Amino acid sequence: MSDKNKDTRSQSKKIIYDVYKFFKNLSEKPDLTADFFKRAQEVTAQACRVSTRTVTRICCEASKSVNPQTHVPSPSFKSPRKSYKRAKILTELDDYDASIVGSIVHDIYDNGEYPLSSIILNTLREKINYTGSIKSVHRILKHLNFSFKKCTDGRNLLMEHTDIVAQRCIFLRKMCTMRTNKDSHPVVYVGETWINRNHPTAKEGGVIVCYAGCTRQGFIKNSKLVICSNTGNSIENNCQMNAEVYKQWFLTLLDNIEEPSVIIMGNASYSLTLSENYPKCNSIKADVQKWLTDKKIPYSPLETLAELKIKVKNTISREKSFHLDQLALKRGHEVIRFPPYYHQYNPLELIWAQVKDQVKKLNNNFNIVEIERLTHAALDSMTVCDWDKCVQQAEAVQSQAYEKEIRRDTILEPMIRTILPDNNDYSGDEDADNDEDLLFL
């Protein structure tokens, strides 16, 4: 029986080695001089029905395991690693697909049902051909700031964190109110995406794209930014995209907006630079004291660094002011931020889907230069008509979502009442505190 491509367990190795040693000892006896016993490895292979190469490999492993210096007098063997069939962990979804997960949970709520992990998983498989497991769904939900709350009837209720819900409601109300009141200010949507090399062996490399479009102008002139990158696997983790690069691009965008507008933009880390500098976590005591003095906040020289940092923390406004927002405000524009994780409200996400599809179809060389060229060509092929369709679709999604938000309060109230009183969701406040603590811990 051939043992080709077949692993040998440690116990089998031990038996084969013992048989080999038996024949080897026989061959060394003076009264047994037959060639049969002198060919110990070949005889062992025949006796155990394995190949001679297997016996040779086992003997080599035995000789290497014996080490007199470490007092290992007898040979030892290792079994090959077992192969386990594990559920596939798949959490690397793009922004648009990740936002679909939240929409599925909300749709289940709207039907007056409890969102079960199995239902969410099956719906994802139908909508986006998702191949992950329930464990993957749990990780995605956690990333999207959903958490389970214990109810009085013993079941767990999946709830979205309060701060995310509030930001979503505020955004939808502002957008729908502007359209209802027929606000005359143009609406400029800003977005960014990452296009990778789409090669099975290429885990890194791709292009970063930033673009902006207006409901009146279409795509803003000179607002296309395509950065070629060989490092990183996302925009925020890429060293070639940082706050300064994004700021220069944003200033160029402001120069090309024809009239005071409402700018709708996301929450990427490089766009969230605060308009005021606060002491950082590694600031020394003298720097913190100077900052408090400049702000005319009283403190005692006897107070420790930790006490001074608490004073700074209590001074920071809950309503953070961002540098880019202030730059836009000085030019007569208003900035509205998208709620986190809800990329379906941005028409540029539909543009990205078309661009990525074109790049994927024409991408044959899998090199960065080719990806950059295809990205430029795909973006340039987008027409004003394409933009108008994407805006209409995104704004229809916004209006439908706002109508559902109003009804959802009534639907969720009976469910919320079943949550145990010691399991309240104050995650929004806690998360805000934690964000500020990053400055001081």
Coordinates of C-alpha atoms in Angstrom, one line a residue, residues 151-390:
C151 CA -34.2 41.1 28.8
T152 CA -36.6 40.0 31.5
D153 CA -37.8 37.0 29.5
G154 CA -34.3 35.6 29.3
R155 CA -33.6 36.5 25.7
N156 CA -31.0 38.9 24.4
L157 CA -32.1 42.0 22.5
L158 CA -29.7 43.4 19.9
M159 CA -29.6 47.2 20.3
E160 CA -27.7 49.9 18.5
H161 CA -25.7 52.3 20.7
T162 CA -27.6 55.4 21.6
D163 CA -25.0 57.9 20.2
I164 CA -25.1 56.2 16.8
V165 CA -28.9 56.3 16.7
A166 CA -28.9 60.0 17.7
Q167 CA -26.4 61.0 15.1
R168 CA -28.4 59.1 12.4
C169 CA -31.7 60.8 13.4
I170 CA -30.1 64.3 13.5
F171 CA -28.6 63.8 10.1
L172 CA -31.8 62.5 8.5
R173 CA -33.9 65.2 10.0
K174 CA -31.5 67.9 8.7
M175 CA -31.5 66.5 5.2
C176 CA -35.2 65.9 5.0
T177 CA -36.0 69.3 6.4
M178 CA -33.8 71.0 3.8
R179 CA -35.6 69.3 1.0
T180 CA -39.0 69.9 2.5
N181 CA -38.2 73.6 2.9
K182 CA -36.7 73.7 -0.5
D183 CA -33.5 75.2 0.7
S184 CA -31.7 77.1 -2.1
H185 CA -28.2 76.1 -1.0
P186 CA -26.5 73.5 -3.2
V187 CA -25.7 70.2 -1.5
V188 CA -22.1 68.9 -2.0
Y189 CA -21.5 65.3 -1.2
V190 CA -17.9 64.3 -0.4
G191 CA -16.6 60.8 -0.3
E192 CA -13.5 58.6 -0.4
T193 CA -12.7 55.0 -1.1
W194 CA -10.0 52.4 -1.5
I195 CA -9.5 50.3 -4.6
N196 CA -7.2 47.4 -4.1
R197 CA -5.3 45.3 -6.8
N198 CA -8.0 42.6 -6.8
H199 CA -5.3 39.9 -7.0
P200 CA -5.6 36.7 -4.8
T201 CA -2.0 37.0 -3.8
A202 CA -1.9 40.8 -3.4
K203 CA -2.8 41.7 0.1
E204 CA -1.5 45.2 -0.2
G205 CA -1.4 48.0 -2.8
G206 CA -4.1 49.9 -4.5
V207 CA -5.3 53.5 -5.0
I208 CA -7.0 56.0 -2.7
V209 CA -9.8 58.0 -4.3
C210 CA -11.4 61.2 -3.1
Y211 CA -14.1 63.0 -5.0
A212 CA -17.0 65.4 -4.6
G213 CA -20.2 66.1 -6.4
C214 CA -23.0 68.8 -6.2
T215 CA -26.7 68.5 -7.0
R216 CA -26.4 71.4 -9.4
Q217 CA -22.9 71.2 -10.8
G218 CA -22.5 67.5 -11.0
F219 CA -18.9 66.4 -10.2
I220 CA -17.0 69.4 -8.8
K221 CA -14.2 70.6 -11.1
N222 CA -10.7 69.7 -10.0
S223 CA -12.0 67.7 -7.0
K224 CA -10.8 64.3 -8.2
L225 CA -7.9 62.9 -6.1
V226 CA -6.3 59.5 -7.0
I227 CA -3.3 58.5 -4.9
C228 CA -1.3 55.4 -5.9
S229 CA -0.1 53.4 -3.0
N230 CA 1.9 50.2 -2.5
T231 CA 1.4 50.0 1.3
G232 CA -1.6 49.6 3.5
N233 CA -4.9 47.9 2.9
S234 CA -7.3 50.7 3.7
I235 CA -7.5 54.5 3.5
E236 CA -7.1 55.2 7.2
N237 CA -4.2 52.8 7.6
N238 CA -2.3 54.2 4.6
C239 CA 0.7 56.4 5.3
Q240 CA 0.3 58.2 2.0
M241 CA -3.1 59.6 3.1
N242 CA -2.9 61.8 6.2
A243 CA -4.6 64.9 7.6
E244 CA -2.3 67.3 5.7
V245 CA -2.9 65.7 2.3
Y246 CA -6.6 65.6 2.9
K247 CA -6.7 69.2 4.1
Q248 CA -4.9 70.4 0.9
W249 CA -7.4 68.5 -1.2
F250 CA -10.3 69.9 0.8
L251 CA -9.0 73.5 0.3
T252 CA -8.9 72.9 -3.5
L253 CA -12.5 71.6 -3.3
L254 CA -13.6 74.8 -1.5
D255 CA -11.9 76.9 -4.2
N256 CA -14.0 75.2 -6.9
I257 CA -17.4 75.3 -5.2
E258 CA -19.2 78.2 -7.0
E259 CA -21.5 79.4 -4.2
P260 CA -22.2 78.9 -0.5
S261 CA -23.3 75.3 -0.1
V262 CA -24.0 72.5 2.4
I263 CA -21.1 70.1 2.4
I264 CA -21.9 66.5 3.4
M265 CA -18.9 64.6 4.4
G266 CA -17.8 61.5 6.4
N267 CA -15.9 60.7 9.6
A268 CA -12.6 59.5 8.4
S269 CA -9.9 60.0 11.0
Y270 CA -7.8 62.3 8.8
S271 CA -10.8 64.6 8.4
L272 CA -11.5 64.9 12.2
T273 CA -8.6 67.1 13.2
L274 CA -9.8 69.3 16.0
S275 CA -9.8 73.1 15.5
E276 CA -8.1 73.5 18.9
N277 CA -5.1 71.7 20.3
Y278 CA -5.5 69.9 23.6
P279 CA -2.8 68.4 25.8
K280 CA -2.0 64.9 24.6
C281 CA -1.6 61.7 26.6
N282 CA 2.2 62.1 26.8
S283 CA 2.1 65.8 27.7
I284 CA 4.2 66.7 30.7
K285 CA 2.9 68.6 33.7
A286 CA 4.4 72.0 32.7
D287 CA 2.6 71.8 29.3
V288 CA -0.7 71.0 30.9
Q289 CA -0.2 73.9 33.4
K290 CA 0.6 76.3 30.5
W291 CA -2.5 75.2 28.6
L292 CA -4.7 75.8 31.7
T293 CA -3.0 79.2 32.2
D294 CA -3.7 80.2 28.6
K295 CA -7.3 79.2 29.1
K296 CA -7.5 81.2 32.4
I297 CA -8.5 78.1 34.2
P298 CA -7.5 78.2 37.9
Y299 CA -5.4 75.4 39.4
S300 CA -3.1 74.8 42.3
P301 CA 0.6 74.2 42.0
L302 CA 0.1 71.3 44.5
E303 CA -2.3 69.5 42.1
T304 CA -0.8 66.4 40.5
L305 CA -0.7 65.8 36.7
A306 CA -3.7 63.5 36.9
E307 CA -5.8 66.2 38.6
L308 CA -4.7 68.7 36.0
K309 CA -5.7 66.4 33.2
I310 CA -9.2 66.0 34.8
K311 CA -9.5 69.8 34.6
V312 CA -8.6 69.7 30.9
K313 CA -11.1 66.9 30.3
N314 CA -13.9 68.8 32.0
T315 CA -13.1 71.8 29.8
I316 CA -13.4 70.0 26.5
S317 CA -16.7 70.7 24.9
R318 CA -19.0 67.8 24.0
E319 CA -19.7 69.4 20.7
K320 CA -16.2 69.0 19.1
S321 CA -15.2 71.6 16.6
F322 CA -13.2 70.3 13.6
H323 CA -10.6 72.3 11.7
L324 CA -12.0 71.5 8.2
D325 CA -15.5 72.5 9.3
Q326 CA -14.2 75.9 10.4
L327 CA -12.3 76.4 7.1
A328 CA -15.6 75.7 5.2
L329 CA -17.6 78.0 7.6
K330 CA -15.2 80.9 6.9
R331 CA -16.1 80.6 3.2
G332 CA -19.8 80.6 3.8
H333 CA -20.4 76.8 3.7
E334 CA -22.1 74.6 6.3
V335 CA -20.7 71.1 7.0
I336 CA -23.0 68.2 7.9
R337 CA -21.4 64.9 8.9
F338 CA -22.7 61.5 7.8
P339 CA -23.6 59.3 10.7
P340 CA -21.0 56.6 11.3
Y341 CA -21.5 53.3 9.4
Y342 CA -24.3 54.5 7.2
H343 CA -22.6 54.9 3.8
Q344 CA -25.8 54.1 1.9
Y345 CA -26.8 57.8 2.5
N346 CA -23.9 59.0 0.3
P347 CA -24.5 58.9 -3.5
L348 CA -20.8 58.6 -4.1
E349 CA -21.0 55.1 -2.7
L350 CA -23.0 54.2 -5.8
I351 CA -20.4 55.8 -7.9
W352 CA -17.6 53.8 -6.2
A353 CA -19.5 50.6 -6.9
Q354 CA -19.6 51.4 -10.6
V355 CA -16.0 52.4 -10.7
K356 CA -14.8 49.3 -8.8
D357 CA -16.8 47.1 -11.1
Q358 CA -15.2 48.7 -14.2
V359 CA -11.7 48.4 -12.8
K360 CA -12.3 44.8 -11.8
K361 CA -13.5 43.8 -15.3
L362 CA -10.5 45.5 -17.1
N363 CA -7.8 44.7 -14.6
N364 CA -5.5 42.2 -16.2
N365 CA -2.0 43.2 -15.2
F366 CA -2.7 43.6 -11.4
N367 CA 0.0 46.3 -11.1
I368 CA -0.5 49.6 -9.3
V369 CA 0.1 51.8 -12.4
E370 CA -2.6 50.0 -14.3
I371 CA -5.1 50.2 -11.4
E372 CA -4.5 54.0 -11.3
R373 CA -5.0 54.4 -15.0
L374 CA -8.2 52.3 -14.9
T375 CA -9.5 54.3 -11.9
H376 CA -9.0 57.6 -13.7
A377 CA -10.7 56.2 -16.8
A378 CA -13.7 54.9 -14.8
L379 CA -14.2 58.2 -12.9
D380 CA -14.0 60.2 -16.2
S381 CA -16.6 58.0 -17.8
M382 CA -19.2 58.9 -15.1
T383 CA -21.6 61.4 -16.6
V384 CA -23.8 64.1 -15.0
C385 CA -26.8 61.8 -15.7
D386 CA -25.1 59.0 -13.7
W387 CA -24.5 61.5 -10.8
D388 CA -28.1 62.6 -10.8
K389 CA -29.4 59.0 -10.7
C390 CA -27.1 58.3 -7.7

